[in-house]
CSV table of C-alpha atoms in Angstrom, one decimal:
chain,number,residue,atom,x,y,z
A,1077,GLY,CA,-0.1,-0.1,0.0
A,1078,THR,CA,2.7,2.2,-0.4
A,1079,ILE,CA,4.8,4.1,-3.3
A,1080,PRO,CA,8.4,4.7,-3.5
A,1081,GLY,CA,9.6,7.8,-2.1
A,1082,GLU,CA,6.9,7.8,0.8
A,1083,HIS,CA,7.7,8.2,4.4
A,1084,VAL,CA,5.3,6.0,6.3
A,1085,THR,CA,5.1,3.8,9.6
A,1086,ALA,CA,4.5,0.2,9.7
A,1087,SER,CA,4.2,-2.6,12.0
A,1088,GLY,CA,4.7,-6.7,11.8
A,1089,THR,CA,7.7,-8.6,11.2
A,1090,PRO,CA,9.5,-8.4,8.0
A,1091,PRO,CA,9.0,-9.1,5.2
A,1092,HIS,CA,5.2,-9.5,6.6
A,1093,LEU,CA,4.8,-5.7,7.5
A,1094,ARG,CA,1.5,-3.8,7.6
A,1095,LEU,CA,1.0,-0.1,6.8
A,1096,ASP,CA,0.1,1.9,9.9
A,1097,GLU,CA,0.0,5.6,8.5
A,1098,VAL,CA,1.5,7.5,5.7
A,1099,ILE,CA,3.4,10.2,6.9
A,1100,GLU,CA,4.4,12.1,3.9
A,1101,ALA,CA,2.4,10.9,0.8
A,1102,SER,CA,3.7,10.8,-2.6
A,1103,PRO,CA,2.4,13.2,-5.3
A,1104,HIS,CA,1.3,10.1,-7.1
A,1105,ARG,CA,-1.1,8.8,-4.5
A,1106,VAL,CA,-4.6,8.9,-5.2
A,1107,GLU,CA,-8.0,7.6,-3.5
A,1108,PRO,CA,-8.9,3.9,-4.5
A,1109,LEU,CA,-11.8,3.3,-6.6
A,1110,SER,CA,-12.9,0.3,-4.8
A,1111,ASP,CA,-11.8,-1.1,-1.2
A,1112,GLU,CA,-13.5,-4.4,-1.9
A,1113,LEU,CA,-11.1,-4.9,-5.2
A,1114,THR,CA,-7.9,-3.7,-2.8
A,1115,GLU,CA,-9.1,-6.4,-0.2
A,1116,THR,CA,-9.2,-9.3,-2.8
A,1117,GLY,CA,-5.7,-8.6,-4.5
A,1118,ILE,CA,-7.4,-8.3,-7.7
A,1119,ALA,CA,-6.4,-4.7,-8.0
A,1120,PRO,CA,-3.7,-3.9,-5.1
A,1121,LEU,CA,-2.2,-0.7,-6.8
A,1122,GLN,CA,-5.2,1.4,-7.0
A,1123,HIS,CA,-3.5,3.8,-4.4
A,1124,MET,CA,-0.8,4.8,-7.3
A,1125,SER,CA,-1.8,7.1,-10.1
A,1126,LEU,CA,-1.9,5.7,-13.6
A,1127,THR,CA,1.5,7.2,-14.4
A,1128,ALA,CA,3.2,6.2,-11.4
A,1129,GLN,CA,1.8,2.5,-12.0
A,1130,ARG,CA,3.3,2.6,-15.6
A,1131,LYS,CA,6.7,3.8,-14.4
A,1132,TRP,CA,6.7,1.2,-11.8
A,1133,LYS,CA,5.9,-1.6,-14.3
A,1134,GLN,CA,8.8,-0.3,-16.5
A,1135,ALA,CA,11.2,-0.5,-13.9
A,1136,GLU,CA,9.9,-4.2,-13.0
A,1137,VAL,CA,10.7,-5.1,-16.3
A,1138,GLN,CA,14.0,-3.4,-16.4
A,1139,ARG,CA,15.0,-5.2,-13.1
A,1140,ALA,CA,13.7,-8.7,-14.5
A,1141,PHE,CA,16.3,-8.2,-17.5
A,1142,ALA,CA,19.1,-6.8,-15.3
A,1143,LYS,CA,18.8,-10.0,-13.1
A,1144,GLU,CA,19.8,-12.0,-16.0
A,1145,SER,CA,22.7,-9.6,-17.1
A,1146,LEU,CA,20.9,-8.3,-20.1
A,1147,ASP,CA,21.7,-4.6,-20.6
A,1148,ILE,CA,18.6,-3.1,-22.3
A,1149,THR,CA,16.8,0.2,-22.2
A,1150,VAL,CA,13.0,-0.9,-21.4
A,1151,ALA,CA,10.5,1.3,-23.6
A,1152,SER,CA,7.9,3.4,-21.7
A,1153,THR,CA,4.9,1.2,-20.6
A,1154,ILE,CA,1.9,1.7,-23.1
A,1155,GLY,CA,-1.0,2.4,-20.7
A,1156,ASN,CA,-4.7,1.7,-20.8
A,1157,GLU,CA,-7.5,2.9,-18.8
A,1158,THR,CA,-10.1,1.7,-16.4
A,1159,GLY,CA,-13.3,0.3,-17.3
A,1160,THR,CA,-12.1,-1.7,-20.5
A,1161,ARG,CA,-11.6,-5.1,-19.2
A,1162,ARG,CA,-13.4,-7.5,-21.4
A,1163,ARG,CA,-13.2,-10.7,-19.3
A,1164,VAL,CA,-13.4,-11.8,-15.8
A,1165,VAL,CA,-13.5,-14.9,-13.5
A,1166,MET,CA,-15.8,-14.6,-10.5
A,1167,THR,CA,-16.9,-16.5,-7.6
A,1168,ALA,CA,-20.6,-16.7,-7.0
A,1169,TRP,CA,-22.2,-18.1,-3.8
A,1170,ARG,CA,-25.4,-17.8,-1.6
A,1171,GLU,CA,-25.4,-15.7,1.6
A,1172,ASN,CA,-28.4,-14.5,3.3
A,1173,ASP,CA,-30.6,-16.0,0.6
A,1174,SER,CA,-29.1,-13.7,-2.0
A,1175,ILE,CA,-26.6,-14.3,-4.8
A,1176,GLN,CA,-23.4,-12.8,-4.4
A,1177,LEU,CA,-20.6,-12.1,-6.8
A,1178,GLY,CA,-17.0,-11.5,-5.9
A,1179,PHE,CA,-13.5,-12.4,-5.3
A,1180,ARG,CA,-11.6,-14.2,-2.8
A,1181,GLU,CA,-9.0,-12.4,-0.7
A,1182,GLN,CA,-5.5,-12.8,-2.0
A,1183,GLY,CA,-4.0,-16.0,-0.1
A,1184,SER,CA,-7.5,-16.5,1.8
A,1185,THR,CA,-10.5,-18.8,1.6
A,1186,VAL,CA,-12.5,-15.5,2.5
A,1187,ARG,CA,-14.9,-14.5,0.0
A,1188,VAL,CA,-15.4,-10.5,-0.9
A,1189,ALA,CA,-18.8,-9.6,-2.4
A,1190,VAL,CA,-18.4,-6.8,-4.9
A,1191,GLU,CA,-21.7,-4.8,-6.4
A,1192,LYS,CA,-19.3,-2.6,-8.9
A,1193,CYS,CA,-16.2,-3.2,-10.6
A,1194,PRO,CA,-14.7,-0.4,-12.3
A,1195,LEU,CA,-12.2,-2.3,-14.0
A,1196,LEU,CA,-14.8,-4.2,-16.3
A,1197,LEU,CA,-16.4,-2.7,-19.5
A,1198,PRO,CA,-19.8,-1.1,-18.5
A,1199,ASP,CA,-22.0,-3.8,-20.0
A,1200,LEU,CA,-20.0,-6.5,-17.9
A,1201,GLU,CA,-20.9,-4.6,-14.9
A,1202,LYS,CA,-24.3,-4.3,-15.9
A,1203,ALA,CA,-24.7,-7.8,-16.2
A,1204,PHE,CA,-24.1,-8.7,-12.7
A,1205,ASP,CA,-27.9,-8.5,-11.8
A,1206,PRO,CA,-29.3,-10.7,-14.7
A,1207,LEU,CA,-26.3,-13.1,-14.0
A,1208,ARG,CA,-27.4,-13.3,-10.3
A,1209,ALA,CA,-31.2,-14.4,-11.4
A,1210,ILE,CA,-29.5,-17.3,-13.5
A,1211,LEU,CA,-27.3,-18.3,-10.8
A,1212,ALA,CA,-30.0,-18.3,-8.2
A,1213,THR,CA,-31.7,-21.3,-10.1
A,1214,VAL,CA,-28.9,-23.6,-9.4
A,1215,ILE,CA,-26.8,-22.5,-6.3
A,1216,TYR,CA,-28.2,-24.0,-2.9
A,1217,GLY,CA,-26.8,-24.2,0.5
A,1218,ASN,CA,-23.1,-24.0,0.4
A,1219,THR,CA,-22.7,-24.3,-3.4
A,1220,GLU,CA,-19.9,-22.2,-5.0
A,1221,MET,CA,-19.4,-21.6,-8.7
A,1222,ARG,CA,-16.9,-20.1,-10.8
A,1223,VAL,CA,-18.4,-18.0,-13.5
A,1224,HIS,CA,-16.4,-16.7,-16.8
A,1225,MET,CA,-17.9,-13.6,-18.1
A,1226,THR,CA,-16.7,-12.5,-21.6
A,1227,ALA,CA,-17.7,-9.4,-23.6
A,1228,ALA,CA,-17.4,-11.1,-27.1
A,1229,ASP,CA,-17.6,-8.6,-30.1
A,1230,ASN,CA,-21.7,-9.4,-30.6
A,1231,GLY,CA,-22.8,-9.8,-26.8
A,1232,ILE,CA,-21.9,-11.5,-23.3
A,1233,ASP,CA,-21.0,-15.3,-23.0
A,1234,ILE,CA,-21.4,-16.8,-19.6
A,1235,ALA,CA,-19.5,-20.1,-18.7
A,1236,MET,CA,-20.1,-21.5,-15.2
A,1237,GLU,CA,-17.7,-24.0,-13.3
A,1238,SER,CA,-19.9,-25.9,-10.9
A,1239,GLY,CA,-18.8,-29.7,-10.1
A,1240,ALA,CA,-22.2,-29.9,-8.4
A,1241,LYS,CA,-25.0,-32.1,-10.0
A,1242,ILE,CA,-27.4,-29.9,-11.9
A,1243,ASN,CA,-30.6,-31.7,-12.3
A,1244,GLU,CA,-33.1,-31.3,-15.2
A,1245,ASP,CA,-35.6,-29.0,-13.1
A,1246,MET,CA,-32.4,-26.7,-12.2
A,1247,LYS,CA,-31.6,-26.5,-16.0
A,1248,ALA,CA,-35.2,-25.7,-17.1
A,1249,ALA,CA,-35.2,-23.1,-14.7
A,1250,MET,CA,-32.2,-22.1,-15.9
A,1251,VAL,CA,-33.4,-21.7,-19.4
A,1252,ARG,CA,-36.5,-19.5,-18.1
A,1253,ALA,CA,-34.0,-17.4,-16.4
A,1254,ILE,CA,-31.8,-17.0,-19.5
A,1255,ALA,CA,-34.6,-16.0,-21.8
A,1256,ARG,CA,-35.2,-13.0,-19.4
A,1257,SER,CA,-31.4,-11.9,-20.1
A,1258,ALA,CA,-29.7,-10.8,-23.2
A,1259,PHE,CA,-26.7,-13.2,-22.8
A,1260,LEU,CA,-25.7,-15.0,-26.1
A,1261,ARG,CA,-24.7,-18.2,-24.4
A,1262,VAL,CA,-24.6,-19.7,-21.0
A,1263,THR,CA,-22.8,-23.2,-20.3
A,1264,ILE,CA,-22.2,-24.9,-17.2
A,1265,ASP,CA,-19.3,-27.6,-16.8
A,1266,GLY,CA,-18.8,-27.5,-20.6
A,1267,GLU,CA,-22.7,-28.2,-21.3
A,1268,MET,CA,-24.8,-26.1,-23.4
A,1269,ILE,CA,-27.8,-24.6,-21.3
A,1270,ALA,CA,-28.9,-22.3,-23.8
A,1271,MET,CA,-27.7,-20.2,-26.8
A,1272,ARG,CA,-29.1,-17.1,-28.5
A,1273,GLU,CA,-26.5,-16.4,-30.9
A,1274,GLN,CA,-22.9,-17.9,-31.2
A,1275,PRO,CA,-20.3,-15.6,-29.6
A,1276,THR,CA,-17.8,-14.7,-31.7
A,1277,ILE,CA,-14.5,-12.6,-31.8
A,1278,SER,CA,-12.3,-11.0,-34.6
A,1279,PHE,CA,-9.0,-10.7,-35.2
A,1280,ASP,CA,-7.8,-8.4,-38.2
A,1281,GLY,CA,-11.0,-9.4,-40.3
A,1282,ALA,CA,-11.1,-13.0,-39.3
A,1283,ILE,CA,-14.1,-14.0,-37.5
A,1284,ILE,CA,-14.0,-17.0,-34.9
A,1285,ASP,CA,-16.5,-18.8,-32.9
A,1286,LEU,CA,-15.6,-18.3,-29.3
A,1287,PRO,CA,-15.4,-21.6,-27.2
A,1288,PRO,CA,-16.9,-21.4,-23.4
A,1289,GLY,CA,-14.2,-20.0,-21.0
A,1290,ALA,CA,-11.9,-19.3,-23.9
A,1291,PHE,CA,-8.8,-17.4,-23.1
A,1292,LEU,CA,-8.7,-13.9,-24.6
A,1293,GLN,CA,-6.3,-11.0,-24.0
A,1294,ALA,CA,-8.0,-8.9,-21.3
A,1295,LEU,CA,-8.1,-5.7,-22.8
A,1296,LYS,CA,-8.7,-5.0,-26.5
A,1297,ASP,CA,-6.5,-1.9,-26.9
A,1298,ALA,CA,-3.9,-3.9,-25.0
A,1299,GLU,CA,-4.2,-6.4,-27.5
A,1300,ARG,CA,-4.0,-3.9,-30.5
A,1301,ALA,CA,-1.0,-2.5,-29.1
A,1302,MET,CA,0.7,-6.1,-28.7
A,1303,VAL,CA,-0.4,-7.0,-32.2
A,1304,GLN,CA,1.2,-3.9,-33.9
A,1305,LEU,CA,4.6,-4.6,-31.9
A,1306,VAL,CA,4.5,-8.1,-33.1
A,1307,VAL,CA,3.4,-7.5,-36.8
A,1308,SER,CA,5.6,-4.7,-37.4
A,1309,HIS,CA,8.6,-6.8,-36.2
A,1310,LEU,CA,7.7,-9.8,-38.4
A,1311,LYS,CA,6.5,-8.0,-41.4
A,1312,LYS,CA,9.5,-9.0,-43.6
A,1313,SER,CA,9.1,-12.9,-42.5
A,1314,LYS,CA,7.7,-15.0,-45.2
A,1315,ARG,CA,7.0,-18.2,-43.3
A,1316,VAL,CA,6.1,-17.5,-39.5
A,1317,ILE,CA,5.4,-20.0,-36.8
A,1318,ASP,CA,2.9,-19.0,-34.0
A,1319,LEU,CA,3.9,-20.8,-31.1
A,1320,PHE,CA,1.0,-20.9,-28.2
A,1321,SER,CA,-1.3,-19.2,-30.6
A,1322,GLY,CA,-4.5,-19.7,-28.7
A,1323,LEU,CA,-7.5,-18.6,-30.9
A,1324,GLY,CA,-5.3,-16.7,-33.4
A,1325,THR,CA,-4.6,-13.4,-31.8
A,1326,PHE,CA,-1.4,-13.0,-33.6
A,1327,THR,CA,-2.1,-15.9,-36.1
A,1328,PHE,CA,-4.3,-13.8,-38.6
A,1329,PRO,CA,-2.9,-10.3,-38.4
A,1330,LEU,CA,0.6,-12.0,-39.2
A,1331,SER,CA,-1.1,-13.9,-42.3
A,1332,ARG,CA,-1.8,-10.7,-44.1
A,1333,LYS,CA,1.6,-11.0,-45.4
A,1334,ALA,CA,3.1,-14.3,-44.4
A,1335,ARG,CA,2.2,-17.9,-44.4
A,1336,VAL,CA,1.4,-18.8,-40.4
A,1337,HIS,CA,1.5,-22.0,-38.7
A,1338,ALA,CA,-0.3,-22.0,-35.5
A,1339,VAL,CA,0.5,-24.6,-32.8
A,1340,GLU,CA,-1.8,-24.7,-29.4
A,1341,ALA,CA,-2.4,-27.4,-27.0
A,1342,ASP,CA,-6.1,-26.3,-26.5
A,1343,GLU,CA,-8.2,-28.3,-28.9
A,1344,ALA,CA,-11.4,-26.3,-29.0
A,1345,ALA,CA,-9.3,-22.9,-29.8
A,1346,ILE,CA,-7.5,-24.6,-32.8
A,1347,ASN,CA,-10.8,-25.7,-34.0
A,1348,SER,CA,-12.2,-22.4,-33.8
A,1349,LEU,CA,-9.1,-21.1,-35.5
A,1350,HIS,CA,-9.1,-23.4,-38.2
A,1351,HIS,CA,-12.9,-22.9,-39.0
A,1352,ALA,CA,-12.3,-18.9,-39.1
A,1353,GLN,CA,-14.1,-16.9,-41.4
A,1354,ARG,CA,-11.4,-14.9,-43.4
A,1355,ASP,CA,-11.4,-11.9,-45.8
A,1356,GLY,CA,-8.3,-12.8,-47.3
A,1357,GLY,CA,-4.9,-13.2,-46.5
A,1358,LYS,CA,-2.1,-15.9,-47.1
A,1359,SER,CA,-2.7,-19.9,-45.8
A,1360,VAL,CA,-3.0,-20.4,-42.3
A,1361,THR,CA,-2.2,-24.0,-40.9
A,1362,SER,CA,-2.8,-25.1,-37.7
A,1363,GLN,CA,-1.7,-28.0,-35.1
A,1364,VAL,CA,-2.9,-29.5,-31.7
A,1365,ARG,CA,0.3,-29.9,-29.8
A,1366,ASP,CA,1.1,-29.3,-26.1
A,1367,LEU,CA,4.6,-27.6,-26.5
A,1368,MET,CA,5.1,-27.6,-22.5
A,1369,GLU,CA,5.1,-31.6,-22.9
A,1370,LEU,CA,6.5,-31.8,-26.5
A,1371,PRO,CA,8.3,-28.9,-27.8
A,1372,LEU,CA,8.9,-28.4,-31.5
A,1373,THR,CA,12.5,-29.4,-32.4
A,1374,ALA,CA,15.0,-27.4,-34.0
A,1375,ALA,CA,14.5,-29.7,-37.4
A,1376,GLU,CA,10.9,-28.9,-37.3
A,1377,LEU,CA,11.3,-25.2,-36.8
A,1378,SER,CA,13.8,-25.0,-39.6
A,1379,ALA,CA,11.3,-24.2,-42.4
A,1380,TYR,CA,10.4,-20.7,-40.5
A,1381,ASP,CA,12.1,-17.3,-40.9
A,1382,GLY,CA,9.9,-15.6,-38.2
A,1383,LEU,CA,8.6,-16.8,-34.8
A,1384,CYS,CA,5.9,-15.3,-32.6
A,1385,LEU,CA,5.1,-17.0,-28.9
A,1386,ASP,CA,3.0,-15.9,-26.2
A,1387,PRO,CA,3.5,-18.9,-23.4
A,1388,PRO,CA,2.1,-19.5,-19.8
A,1389,ARG,CA,3.6,-17.5,-16.9
A,1390,ALA,CA,6.1,-20.4,-16.4
A,1391,GLY,CA,7.8,-19.4,-19.7
A,1392,ALA,CA,8.9,-21.9,-22.4
A,1393,ILE,CA,12.4,-22.9,-21.5
A,1394,GLU,CA,12.1,-26.5,-23.1
A,1395,GLN,CA,11.1,-24.6,-26.5
A,1396,ILE,CA,13.4,-21.8,-26.1
A,1397,THR,CA,16.2,-24.4,-25.8
A,1398,GLU,CA,15.2,-25.9,-29.3
A,1399,ILE,CA,14.6,-22.4,-31.0
A,1400,ALA,CA,18.3,-21.3,-29.8
A,1401,LYS,CA,19.5,-24.1,-32.4
A,1402,THR,CA,17.8,-22.9,-35.3
A,1403,GLU,CA,18.6,-19.9,-37.5
A,1404,ILE,CA,15.2,-18.2,-37.4
A,1405,ARG,CA,15.8,-14.5,-38.3
A,1406,ARG,CA,13.2,-12.7,-36.2
A,1407,ILE,CA,11.4,-13.6,-33.0
A,1408,ALA,CA,8.6,-11.9,-31.0
A,1409,TYR,CA,8.1,-13.0,-27.4
A,1410,VAL,CA,4.8,-12.0,-25.8
A,1411,SER,CA,4.8,-12.6,-22.1
A,1412,CYS,CA,2.6,-12.0,-19.0
A,1413,ASN,CA,5.7,-12.7,-16.7
A,1414,PRO,CA,8.7,-10.6,-17.1
A,1415,ALA,CA,11.1,-12.6,-15.0
A,1416,SER,CA,10.4,-16.0,-17.1
A,1417,GLN,CA,10.6,-14.0,-20.2
A,1418,ALA,CA,13.8,-12.5,-19.3
A,1419,ARG,CA,15.2,-15.8,-18.3
A,1420,ASP,CA,14.1,-17.6,-21.6
A,1421,ILE,CA,15.4,-14.7,-23.7
A,1422,ALA,CA,18.9,-14.9,-21.9
A,1423,VAL,CA,19.1,-18.2,-23.6
A,1424,LEU,CA,18.5,-16.6,-27.2
A,1425,VAL,CA,20.7,-13.8,-26.7
A,1426,LYS,CA,23.6,-16.3,-25.8
A,1427,ALA,CA,22.8,-18.2,-28.9
A,1428,GLY,CA,23.4,-15.1,-30.9
A,1429,TRP,CA,19.9,-13.0,-31.2
A,1430,LYS,CA,19.9,-9.3,-30.3
A,1431,ILE,CA,17.3,-7.7,-28.3
A,1432,ILE,CA,15.7,-5.1,-30.4
A,1433,SER,CA,13.3,-3.7,-27.9
A,1434,VAL,CA,11.3,-4.8,-24.7
A,1435,THR,CA,7.9,-3.0,-24.3
A,1436,PRO,CA,5.7,-3.2,-21.2
A,1437,VAL,CA,1.9,-3.1,-21.6
A,1438,ASP,CA,-0.3,-2.2,-18.7
A,1439,GLN,CA,-3.3,-4.6,-19.6
A,1440,PHE,CA,-4.1,-5.2,-16.1
A,1441,VAL,CA,-4.6,-1.9,-14.6
A,1442,PHE,CA,-4.1,-1.5,-10.9
A,1443,SER,CA,-2.5,-5.1,-10.6
A,1444,PRO,CA,1.2,-5.9,-10.4
A,1445,HIS,CA,0.8,-8.3,-13.4
A,1446,ILE,CA,2.9,-7.0,-16.5
A,1447,GLU,CA,2.3,-7.8,-20.0
A,1448,SER,CA,5.5,-7.3,-22.2
A,1449,VAL,CA,6.6,-7.8,-26.1
A,1450,ALA,CA,10.3,-8.6,-26.7
A,1451,LEU,CA,11.4,-8.3,-30.0
A,1452,LEU,CA,14.8,-10.1,-31.1
A,1453,GLU,CA,16.6,-10.3,-34.2
A,1454,LYS,CA,19.7,-12.8,-35.5
A,1455,PRO,CA,22.2,-10.9,-37.6
A,1456,GLY,CA,22.3,-13.2,-41.0
A,1457,SER,CA,25.7,-14.5,-42.0
A,1458,ALA,CA,27.3,-12.5,-44.9
A,1459,LYS,CA,26.4,-13.8,-48.2
A,1460,LYS,CA,29.4,-15.7,-49.9
A,1461,ARG,CA,30.4,-13.7,-53.3
A,1462,SER,CA,30.3,-16.2,-56.1
A,1463,ILE,CA,34.0,-16.8,-57.5
A,1464,PHE,CA,32.5,-16.5,-61.0
A,1465,ARG,CA,31.4,-13.2,-60.4
C-alpha cells in the first residue's frame, strides 16, 4: 500500500509488514476506486496514479532483465484505462438468501462480494444482476461456482464451473431465467444450457467462434498494441510459426503478409481458429500440440524465418532451448511474466540473437501483473560472393 519515496510507519515482522500511517505521501497517491478490489488482491495498486503505476511496471521489467545480465533500455509502458476489461472470472455463492458475486481475498478462503467493478467494461458490470438471477436457480446451500464472463464482439458469453450435479429441473429454471436476459450463451461445466447466438471474436478481419471460457487478452486496446508490435517486427518474414497461438490473436494479423502455422494445446481453440471466416490473407495452417510436454524440435522449426510465441506465466524454457538451435531471423516474444521472459531470452541472446526492444503493456490496470513484448533479431551471416563474379 505504499509508493516509492513515501515516508510511512509500519508494524509487523519483515517481510510481513502492515502499513499503519502515511506520514509524507507521494504526489502520485490517489483514492482507491474500490476498497473491495484492494482487499481481494485483484487491484492492489489502486492507491497509485496510472502514471506512477506505468513507471513502476517499466522499472519491474528493467529489473527482471538486469537480473539475467541483459543490458537493455526498456521502453515506456503502453498505458490503458479503467473500465475496459472484457473478461473476468468471479466466484458466486449464496448468502442470506441472496446470490453474491465477488472474489477471494489474496491467499485466503475469505470471499469478498462486489457490487461494482470499475475495471470492467460497463456492459459486463451491468450484467451482474441478470447473472445473479440465473445463478439463483442452481446455487443452493454451500454450493459455490466460478463464473467466466466474456464480452464477445456481439454480446456477453457466460461459462460456469460448478462441480455439483445440476438436475433437469434446475436446467429448466436456468433456461427460463436466461430467456429474460440478453446473454448470447450460457454453459455450465462445458454443457450448453442455452444459446441465443454464437459468440464471436475477430482478429484483423478473421471471425472466430468463441469456445466457452476461452482465453482472450483482457483488454482490446492492449491486444491491439501488442499485435502492432509483433506484426511490425515480423513484416519481412515469409513463413512464420505462432507458438501458443490460442484462438489466433497474432496468427491472423501475421497472415496478411506471411504464411503462418499456429500451434496450441487447446483443441477447442485450434478448432475455432481452423474454421475462422476470413476476408483474405495468406495460408494459415494449425496443429494441436502441448508445447510444454512436447516442444517443437529445431529440425521442425527450420522451415520458418519468423517466430511468435506467447507462453503461460512459467515461460517455455524447453521450447526456447530448441529455438536456440535454429537460424530463425526474427522472434517476437509476448509474455505476462517478465521474470520467465527474461530468463528465456537470456538463452536466445547467448545463442546469437540481439534484443531490439522490450515494451511493457499495462493490460492489468491497478494490478502488479505486467504484459510485455520483446522483439529479437539474429544477424544474418554475410552472403558469400561467387568466384564467377
